[in-house]
Short mmCIF file of C-alpha atoms in Angstrom, two decimals:
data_model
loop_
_atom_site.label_atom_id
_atom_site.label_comp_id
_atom_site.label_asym_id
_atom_site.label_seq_id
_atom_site.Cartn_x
_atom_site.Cartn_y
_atom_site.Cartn_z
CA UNK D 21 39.37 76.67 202.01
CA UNK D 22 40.90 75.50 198.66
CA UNK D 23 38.75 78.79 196.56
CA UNK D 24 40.65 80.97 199.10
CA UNK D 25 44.15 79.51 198.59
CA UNK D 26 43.97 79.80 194.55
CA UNK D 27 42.07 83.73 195.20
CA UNK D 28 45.37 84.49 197.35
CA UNK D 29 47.77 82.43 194.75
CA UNK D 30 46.11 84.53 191.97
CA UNK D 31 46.17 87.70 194.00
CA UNK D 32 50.01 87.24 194.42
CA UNK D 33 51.10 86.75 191.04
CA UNK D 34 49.24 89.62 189.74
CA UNK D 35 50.88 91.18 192.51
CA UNK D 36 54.45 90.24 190.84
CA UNK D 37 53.27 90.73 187.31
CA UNK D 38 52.71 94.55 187.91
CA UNK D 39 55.80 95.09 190.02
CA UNK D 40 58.23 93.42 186.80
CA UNK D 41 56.52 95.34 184.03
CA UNK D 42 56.27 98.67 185.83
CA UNK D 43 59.51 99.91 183.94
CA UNK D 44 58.34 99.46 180.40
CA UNK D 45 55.54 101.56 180.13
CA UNK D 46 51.98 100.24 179.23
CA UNK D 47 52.98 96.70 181.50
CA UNK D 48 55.55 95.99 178.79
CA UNK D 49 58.98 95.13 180.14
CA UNK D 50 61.91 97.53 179.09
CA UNK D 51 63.35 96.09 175.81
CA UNK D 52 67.18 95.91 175.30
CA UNK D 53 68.34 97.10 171.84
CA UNK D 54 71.55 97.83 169.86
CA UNK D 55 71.88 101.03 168.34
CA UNK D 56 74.13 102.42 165.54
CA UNK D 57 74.61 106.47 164.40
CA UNK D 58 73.34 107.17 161.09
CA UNK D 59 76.42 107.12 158.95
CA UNK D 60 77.33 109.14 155.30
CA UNK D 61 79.29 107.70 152.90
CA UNK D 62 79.52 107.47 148.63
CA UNK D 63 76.78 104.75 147.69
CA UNK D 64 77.34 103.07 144.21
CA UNK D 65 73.59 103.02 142.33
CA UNK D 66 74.17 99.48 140.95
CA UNK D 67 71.40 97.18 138.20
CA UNK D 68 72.39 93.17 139.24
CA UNK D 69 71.41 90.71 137.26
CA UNK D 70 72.62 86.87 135.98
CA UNK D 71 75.03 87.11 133.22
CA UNK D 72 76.41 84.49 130.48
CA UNK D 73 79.92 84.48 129.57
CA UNK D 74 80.02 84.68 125.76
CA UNK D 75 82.98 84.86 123.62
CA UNK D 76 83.26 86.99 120.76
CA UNK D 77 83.80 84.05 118.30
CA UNK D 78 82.89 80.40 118.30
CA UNK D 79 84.19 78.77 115.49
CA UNK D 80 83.88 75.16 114.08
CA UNK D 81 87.01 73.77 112.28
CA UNK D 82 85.52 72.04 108.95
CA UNK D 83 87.64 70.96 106.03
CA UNK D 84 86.99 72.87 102.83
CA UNK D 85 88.03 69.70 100.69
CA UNK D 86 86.75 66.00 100.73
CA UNK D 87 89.90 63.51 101.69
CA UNK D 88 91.93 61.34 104.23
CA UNK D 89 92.44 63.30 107.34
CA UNK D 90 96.73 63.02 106.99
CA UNK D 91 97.61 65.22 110.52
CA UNK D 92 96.49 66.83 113.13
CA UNK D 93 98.90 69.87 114.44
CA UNK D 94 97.17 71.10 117.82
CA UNK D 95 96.56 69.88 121.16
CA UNK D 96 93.32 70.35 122.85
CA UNK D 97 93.38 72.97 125.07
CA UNK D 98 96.05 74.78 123.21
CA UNK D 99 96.09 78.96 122.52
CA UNK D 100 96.09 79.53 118.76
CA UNK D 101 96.52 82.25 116.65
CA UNK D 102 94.34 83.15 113.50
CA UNK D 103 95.44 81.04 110.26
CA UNK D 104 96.97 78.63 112.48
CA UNK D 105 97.36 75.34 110.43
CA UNK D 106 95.64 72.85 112.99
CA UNK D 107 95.17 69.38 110.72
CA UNK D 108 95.78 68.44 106.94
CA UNK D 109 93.86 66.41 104.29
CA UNK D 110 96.31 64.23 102.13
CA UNK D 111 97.03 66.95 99.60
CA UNK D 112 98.72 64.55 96.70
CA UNK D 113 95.36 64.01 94.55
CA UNK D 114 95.45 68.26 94.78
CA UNK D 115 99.24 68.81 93.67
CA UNK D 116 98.61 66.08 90.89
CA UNK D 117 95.50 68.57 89.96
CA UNK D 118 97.83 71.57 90.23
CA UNK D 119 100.43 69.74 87.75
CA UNK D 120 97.75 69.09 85.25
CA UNK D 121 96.30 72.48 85.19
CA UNK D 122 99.72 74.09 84.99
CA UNK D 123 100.71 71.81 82.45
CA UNK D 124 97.85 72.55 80.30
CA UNK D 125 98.25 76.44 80.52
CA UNK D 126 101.68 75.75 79.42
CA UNK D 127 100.39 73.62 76.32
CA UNK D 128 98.14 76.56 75.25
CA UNK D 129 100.28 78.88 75.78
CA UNK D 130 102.43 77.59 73.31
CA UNK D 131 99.76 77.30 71.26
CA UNK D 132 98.55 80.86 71.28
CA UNK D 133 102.38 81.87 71.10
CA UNK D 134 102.50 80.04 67.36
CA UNK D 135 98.70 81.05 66.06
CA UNK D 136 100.13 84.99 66.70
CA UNK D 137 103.07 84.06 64.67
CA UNK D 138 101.11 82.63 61.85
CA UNK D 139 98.84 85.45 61.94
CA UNK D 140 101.85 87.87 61.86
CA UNK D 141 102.93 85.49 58.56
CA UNK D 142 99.48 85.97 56.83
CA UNK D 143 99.02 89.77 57.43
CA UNK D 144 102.10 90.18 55.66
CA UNK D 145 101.49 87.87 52.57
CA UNK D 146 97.88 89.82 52.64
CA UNK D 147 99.66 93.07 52.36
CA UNK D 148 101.61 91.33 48.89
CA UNK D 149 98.76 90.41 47.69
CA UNK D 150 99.34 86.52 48.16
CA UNK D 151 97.32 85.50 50.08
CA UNK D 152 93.18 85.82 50.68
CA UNK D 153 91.92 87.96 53.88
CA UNK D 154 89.77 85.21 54.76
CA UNK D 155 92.49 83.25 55.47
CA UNK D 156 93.92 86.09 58.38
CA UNK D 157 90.23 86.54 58.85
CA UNK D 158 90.38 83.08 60.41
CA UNK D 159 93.56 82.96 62.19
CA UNK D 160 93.14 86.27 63.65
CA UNK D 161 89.85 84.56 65.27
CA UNK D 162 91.99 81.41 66.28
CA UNK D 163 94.56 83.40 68.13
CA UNK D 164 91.50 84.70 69.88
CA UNK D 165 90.10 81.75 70.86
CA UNK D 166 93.34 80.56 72.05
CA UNK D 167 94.06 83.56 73.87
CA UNK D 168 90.40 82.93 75.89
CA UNK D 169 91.87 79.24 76.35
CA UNK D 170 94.85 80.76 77.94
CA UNK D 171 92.75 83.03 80.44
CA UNK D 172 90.46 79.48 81.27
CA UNK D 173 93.78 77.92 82.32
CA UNK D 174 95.04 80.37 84.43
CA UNK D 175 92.06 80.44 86.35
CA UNK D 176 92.46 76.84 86.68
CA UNK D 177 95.71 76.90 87.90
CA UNK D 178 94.54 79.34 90.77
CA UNK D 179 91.65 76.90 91.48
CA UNK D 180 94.11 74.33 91.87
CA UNK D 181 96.23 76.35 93.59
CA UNK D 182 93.11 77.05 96.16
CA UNK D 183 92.32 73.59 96.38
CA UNK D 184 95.92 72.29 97.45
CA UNK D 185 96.17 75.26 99.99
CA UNK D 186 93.00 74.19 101.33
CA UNK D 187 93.99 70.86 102.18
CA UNK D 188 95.82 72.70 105.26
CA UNK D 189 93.04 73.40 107.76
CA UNK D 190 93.52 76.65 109.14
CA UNK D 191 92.16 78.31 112.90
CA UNK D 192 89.62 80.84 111.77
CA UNK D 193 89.85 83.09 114.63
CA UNK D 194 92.21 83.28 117.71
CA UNK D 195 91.42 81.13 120.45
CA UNK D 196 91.55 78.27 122.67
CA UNK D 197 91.06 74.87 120.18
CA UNK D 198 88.55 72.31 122.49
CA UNK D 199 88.73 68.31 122.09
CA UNK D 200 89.73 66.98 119.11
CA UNK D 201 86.42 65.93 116.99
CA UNK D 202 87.77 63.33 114.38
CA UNK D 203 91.10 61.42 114.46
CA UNK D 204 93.45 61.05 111.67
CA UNK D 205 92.65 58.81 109.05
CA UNK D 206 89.21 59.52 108.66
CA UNK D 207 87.51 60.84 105.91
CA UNK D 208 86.08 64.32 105.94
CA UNK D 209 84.15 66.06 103.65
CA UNK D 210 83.15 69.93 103.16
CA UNK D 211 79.83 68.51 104.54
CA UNK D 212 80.90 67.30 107.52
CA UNK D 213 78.62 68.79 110.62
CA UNK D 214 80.78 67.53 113.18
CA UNK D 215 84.13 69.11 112.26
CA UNK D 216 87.92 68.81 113.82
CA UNK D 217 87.53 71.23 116.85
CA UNK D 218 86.25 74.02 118.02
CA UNK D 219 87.52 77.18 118.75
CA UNK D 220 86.21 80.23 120.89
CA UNK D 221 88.00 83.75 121.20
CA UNK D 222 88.14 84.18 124.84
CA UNK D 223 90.16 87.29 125.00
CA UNK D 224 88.56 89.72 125.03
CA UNK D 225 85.19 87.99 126.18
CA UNK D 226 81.84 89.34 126.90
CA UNK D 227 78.87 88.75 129.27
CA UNK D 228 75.69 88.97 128.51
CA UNK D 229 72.62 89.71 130.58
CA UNK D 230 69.14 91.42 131.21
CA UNK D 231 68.09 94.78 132.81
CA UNK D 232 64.28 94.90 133.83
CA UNK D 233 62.20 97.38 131.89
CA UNK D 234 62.17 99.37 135.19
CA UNK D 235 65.41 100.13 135.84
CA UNK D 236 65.87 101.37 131.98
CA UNK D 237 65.51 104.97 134.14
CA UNK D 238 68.98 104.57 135.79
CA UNK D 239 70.62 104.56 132.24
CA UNK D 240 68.47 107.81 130.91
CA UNK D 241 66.05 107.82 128.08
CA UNK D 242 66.24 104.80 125.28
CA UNK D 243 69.45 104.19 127.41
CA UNK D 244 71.53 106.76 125.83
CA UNK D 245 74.46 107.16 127.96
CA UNK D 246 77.87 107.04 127.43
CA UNK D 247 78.20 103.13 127.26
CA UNK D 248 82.02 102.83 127.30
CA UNK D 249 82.51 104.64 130.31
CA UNK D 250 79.44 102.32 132.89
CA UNK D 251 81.75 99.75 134.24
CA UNK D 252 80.49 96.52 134.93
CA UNK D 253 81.94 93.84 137.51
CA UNK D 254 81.67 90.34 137.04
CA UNK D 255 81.02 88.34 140.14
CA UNK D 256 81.41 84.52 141.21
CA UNK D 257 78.07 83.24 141.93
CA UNK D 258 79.12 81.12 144.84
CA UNK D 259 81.18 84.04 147.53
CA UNK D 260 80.88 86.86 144.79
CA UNK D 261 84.39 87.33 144.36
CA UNK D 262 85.24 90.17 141.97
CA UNK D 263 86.15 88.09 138.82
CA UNK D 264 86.78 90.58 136.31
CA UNK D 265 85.78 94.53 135.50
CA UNK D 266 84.89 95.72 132.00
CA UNK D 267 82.86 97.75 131.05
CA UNK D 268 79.45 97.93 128.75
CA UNK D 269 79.36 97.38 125.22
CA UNK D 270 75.64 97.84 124.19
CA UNK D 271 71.89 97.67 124.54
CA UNK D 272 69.23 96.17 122.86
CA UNK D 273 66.97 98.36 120.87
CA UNK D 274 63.75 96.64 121.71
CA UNK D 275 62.19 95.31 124.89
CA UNK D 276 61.65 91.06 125.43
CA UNK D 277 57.82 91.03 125.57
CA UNK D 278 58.15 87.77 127.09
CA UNK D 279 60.30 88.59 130.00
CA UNK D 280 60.10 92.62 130.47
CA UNK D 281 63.76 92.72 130.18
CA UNK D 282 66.22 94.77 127.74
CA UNK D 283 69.30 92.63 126.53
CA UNK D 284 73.02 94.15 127.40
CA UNK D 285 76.21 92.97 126.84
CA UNK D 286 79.54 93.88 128.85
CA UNK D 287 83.19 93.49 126.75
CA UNK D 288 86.17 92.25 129.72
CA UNK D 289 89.83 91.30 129.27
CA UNK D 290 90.75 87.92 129.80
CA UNK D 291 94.17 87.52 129.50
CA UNK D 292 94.10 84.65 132.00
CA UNK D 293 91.08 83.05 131.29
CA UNK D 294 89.25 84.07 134.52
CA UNK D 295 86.01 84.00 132.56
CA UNK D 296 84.94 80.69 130.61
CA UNK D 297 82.39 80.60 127.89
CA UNK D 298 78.57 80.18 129.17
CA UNK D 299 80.30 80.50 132.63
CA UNK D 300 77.09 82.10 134.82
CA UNK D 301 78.54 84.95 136.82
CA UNK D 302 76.37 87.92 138.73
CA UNK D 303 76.55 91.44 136.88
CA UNK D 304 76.74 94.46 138.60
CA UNK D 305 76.62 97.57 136.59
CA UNK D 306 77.41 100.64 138.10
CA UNK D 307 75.08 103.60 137.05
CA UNK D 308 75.83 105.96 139.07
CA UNK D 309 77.25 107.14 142.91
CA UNK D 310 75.39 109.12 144.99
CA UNK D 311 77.77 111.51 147.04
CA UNK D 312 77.51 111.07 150.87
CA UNK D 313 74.24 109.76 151.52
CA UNK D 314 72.99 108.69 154.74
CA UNK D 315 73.25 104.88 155.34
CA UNK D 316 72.02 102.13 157.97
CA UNK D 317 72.66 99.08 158.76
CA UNK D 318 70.12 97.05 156.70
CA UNK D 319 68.61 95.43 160.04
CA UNK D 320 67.24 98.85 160.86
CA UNK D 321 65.09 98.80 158.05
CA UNK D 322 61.77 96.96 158.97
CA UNK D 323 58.19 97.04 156.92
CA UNK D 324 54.92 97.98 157.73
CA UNK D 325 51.71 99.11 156.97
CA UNK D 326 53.21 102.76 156.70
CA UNK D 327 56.13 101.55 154.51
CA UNK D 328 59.84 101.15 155.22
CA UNK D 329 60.78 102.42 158.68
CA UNK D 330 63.13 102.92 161.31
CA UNK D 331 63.05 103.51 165.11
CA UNK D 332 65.35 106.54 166.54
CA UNK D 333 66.23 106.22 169.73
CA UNK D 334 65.04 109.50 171.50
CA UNK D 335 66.14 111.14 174.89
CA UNK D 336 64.88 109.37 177.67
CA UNK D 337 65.88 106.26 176.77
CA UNK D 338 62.91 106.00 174.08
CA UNK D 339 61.88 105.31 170.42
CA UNK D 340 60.40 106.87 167.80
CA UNK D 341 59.65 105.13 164.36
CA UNK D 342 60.10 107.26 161.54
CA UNK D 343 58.97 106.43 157.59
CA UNK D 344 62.23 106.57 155.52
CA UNK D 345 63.31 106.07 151.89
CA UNK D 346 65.41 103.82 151.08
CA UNK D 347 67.83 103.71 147.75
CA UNK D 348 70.48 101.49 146.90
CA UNK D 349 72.23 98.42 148.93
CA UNK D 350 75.80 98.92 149.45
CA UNK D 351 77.20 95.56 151.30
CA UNK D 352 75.38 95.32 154.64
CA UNK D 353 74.33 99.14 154.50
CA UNK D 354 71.15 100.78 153.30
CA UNK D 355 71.10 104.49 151.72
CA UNK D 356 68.41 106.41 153.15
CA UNK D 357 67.30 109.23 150.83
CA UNK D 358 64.79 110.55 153.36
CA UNK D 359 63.30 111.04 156.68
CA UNK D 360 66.26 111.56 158.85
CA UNK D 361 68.03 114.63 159.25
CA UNK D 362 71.61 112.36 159.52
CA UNK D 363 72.36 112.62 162.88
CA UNK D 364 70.46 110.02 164.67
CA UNK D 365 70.90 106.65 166.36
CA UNK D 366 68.70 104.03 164.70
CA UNK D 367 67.73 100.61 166.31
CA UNK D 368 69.93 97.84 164.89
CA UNK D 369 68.45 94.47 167.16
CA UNK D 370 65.96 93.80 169.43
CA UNK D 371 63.37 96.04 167.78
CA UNK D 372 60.59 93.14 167.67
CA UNK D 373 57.86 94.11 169.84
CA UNK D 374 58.76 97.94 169.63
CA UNK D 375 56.26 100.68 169.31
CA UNK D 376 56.15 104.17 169.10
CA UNK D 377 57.06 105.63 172.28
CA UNK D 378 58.73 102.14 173.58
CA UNK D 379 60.59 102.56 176.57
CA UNK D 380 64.20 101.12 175.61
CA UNK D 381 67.77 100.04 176.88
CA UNK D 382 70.67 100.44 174.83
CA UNK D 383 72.64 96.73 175.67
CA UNK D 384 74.18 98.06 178.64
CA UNK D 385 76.17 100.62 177.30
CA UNK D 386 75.80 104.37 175.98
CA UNK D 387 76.03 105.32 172.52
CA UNK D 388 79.77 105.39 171.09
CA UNK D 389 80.51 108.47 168.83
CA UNK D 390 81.73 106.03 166.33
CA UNK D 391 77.73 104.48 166.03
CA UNK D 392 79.04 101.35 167.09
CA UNK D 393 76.91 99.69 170.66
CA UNK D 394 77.93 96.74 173.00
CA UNK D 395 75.35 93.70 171.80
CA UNK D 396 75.51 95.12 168.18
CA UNK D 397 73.76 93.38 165.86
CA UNK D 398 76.05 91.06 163.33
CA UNK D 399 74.10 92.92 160.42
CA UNK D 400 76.19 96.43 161.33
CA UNK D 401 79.77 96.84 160.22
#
């Protein structure tokens, strides 16, 4: 009695089992799908790839002379210009240098002035007869000497001159001066590997970054394009705001054997300091656009043993998948370079479990002229 009520129980549900999967062909039930129309638009060919904010010039602010750090004349954080006087050594022991060495050019000077006019003297007592020529001989070499003595203290005076003008510490490029390194009062020397500050040129800045070895065919052969005119976009790493546009500066002439990569570098304005030194940012550089190409939404695109695919929805309510080609990423859109003809509807969600030939329905609703289906998935525009 009990074997016959499970045979019936059995009996029954296979009963039910084929009456609910009659409509999806092969005892599958019908799947419900979005769709989207195949869509045409400009797709940028991009290279990404993690850049460094660099500036053009990092310089440290050393004193060229040894003394008693008198002033400082910045504040960190502050724009300066090039030869911007930003601290000073005590420059008395220099002036009291300067004094001597001008003081001692003036002594020789004199000096020289009265050996010419003793040498003027003798010529003319030579010329009477009155005198002997050994005697100009000899003066004519003093005035010589002196004259060379004359020449040594000029250059002196210069040196000095140097040396007191170097007791003003001057900015070495234009930039933003960091923390202050020392304090006043301190003694700094030429030697000094610390320094006063630091300043980096952030305007105009540059980012540095890699492109594989494989995508060296975007840019043409040895990358010999037309540099100035690829513009590159900086991008926030965290939401990938547009941070700044510039445009590339150079390649590398060899490849990094250790990482497959070529080195690049991108030059931006930065008037208002968007971009910070050794800031990481994304890079996109812009190759190329190709005109009009077919695009999907990117959860179209599924993987397989065949390759990249796509299932069309066909009359009767039924797929087909079809190998494409994809290219380039543009947002939440995938160019298609080829495999469909352009004007198809391509599943968008619910395509797990699909096969060729799948018996579908389209959430409810037709397909809109405009590619866009009730139930879309998020992916889609």
């Amino acid at each position: 009695m009990l074997v016959a009520a499970v045979a019936l129980a059995i009996a029954l549900l296979a009963r039910w089992l084929a009456g609910h999967g009659a409509g999806g062909g092969g005892g599958r039930p019908t799947a419900s799908v979005s769709v989207e129309k195949v869509a045409r638009m400009d797709v940028p060919v991009t290279i990404t790839a993690i850049g460094t904010v660099t500036p053009l010039a990092t310089a440290t602010v050393r004193s060229q002379q040894s003394g008693v750090l008198g002033r400082i004349l910045f504040r960190e954080g502050q724009q300066v210009q090039q030869g911007q006087v930003l601290a000073e050594v005590d420059p008395r022991p220099f002036q009291a240098a300067l004094a001597q060495a001008r003081a001692d050019h003036a002594r020789d000077q004199a000096q020289l002035a009265a050996a010419k006019v003793d040498l003027a003297r003798y010529r003319t007592l030579l010329a009477q007869d009155s005198i002997a020529s050994q005697q100009v001989d000899t003066q004519a070499a003093l005035v010589r000497q002196l004259q060379g003595t004359v020449l040594a203290d000029a250059a002196a005076v210069q040196t000095a001159e140097l040396n007191l003008g170097y007791t003003a510490i001057r900015s070495p490029v234009a930039g933003v001066v960091g923390l202050r390194l020392t304090d006043i009062g301190n003694y700094v020397t030429a030697q000094d590997a610390t320094g006063i500050a630091v300043v980096t040129q952030q305007d105009p800045i540059d980012i540095a970054f890699a492109i594989p070895q494989g995508q060296l065919g975007l840019l043409g052969a040895r990358g010999d394009v037309q540099k100035d005119a690829l513009v590159v976009q900086a991008l926030a790493q965290q939401g990938g705001a547009v941070l700044a546009e510039g445009r590339l500066q150079a390649l590398d002439n060899v490849i990094d054997i250790s990482t497959g990569t070529v080195k690049a570098k991108a030059r931006f304005a930065n008037p208002d300091g968007t971009l910070f030194p050794n800031q990481f940012v994304n890079a996109v550089l812009q190759v190329r656009t190709l005109p009009q190409a077919m695009v999907v939404p990117v959860s179209a695109v599924r993987h397989g043993t065949p390759g990249d695919f796509v299932f069309v929805l066909q009359p009767g309510q039924k797929v087909h998948m079809q190998v494409v080609t994809t290219g380039p990423m543009v947002g939440q859109k995938m160019a298609i370079l080829s495999g469909l003809k352009g004007d198809e509807s391509v599943v968008t969600a619910g395509a797990d479990g699909l096969q060729d030939g799948s018996q579908v329905r389209v959430g409810g609703a037709p397909v809109s002229g405009t590619g866009k289906a009730r139930g879309q998935h998020k992916g889609g525009p």
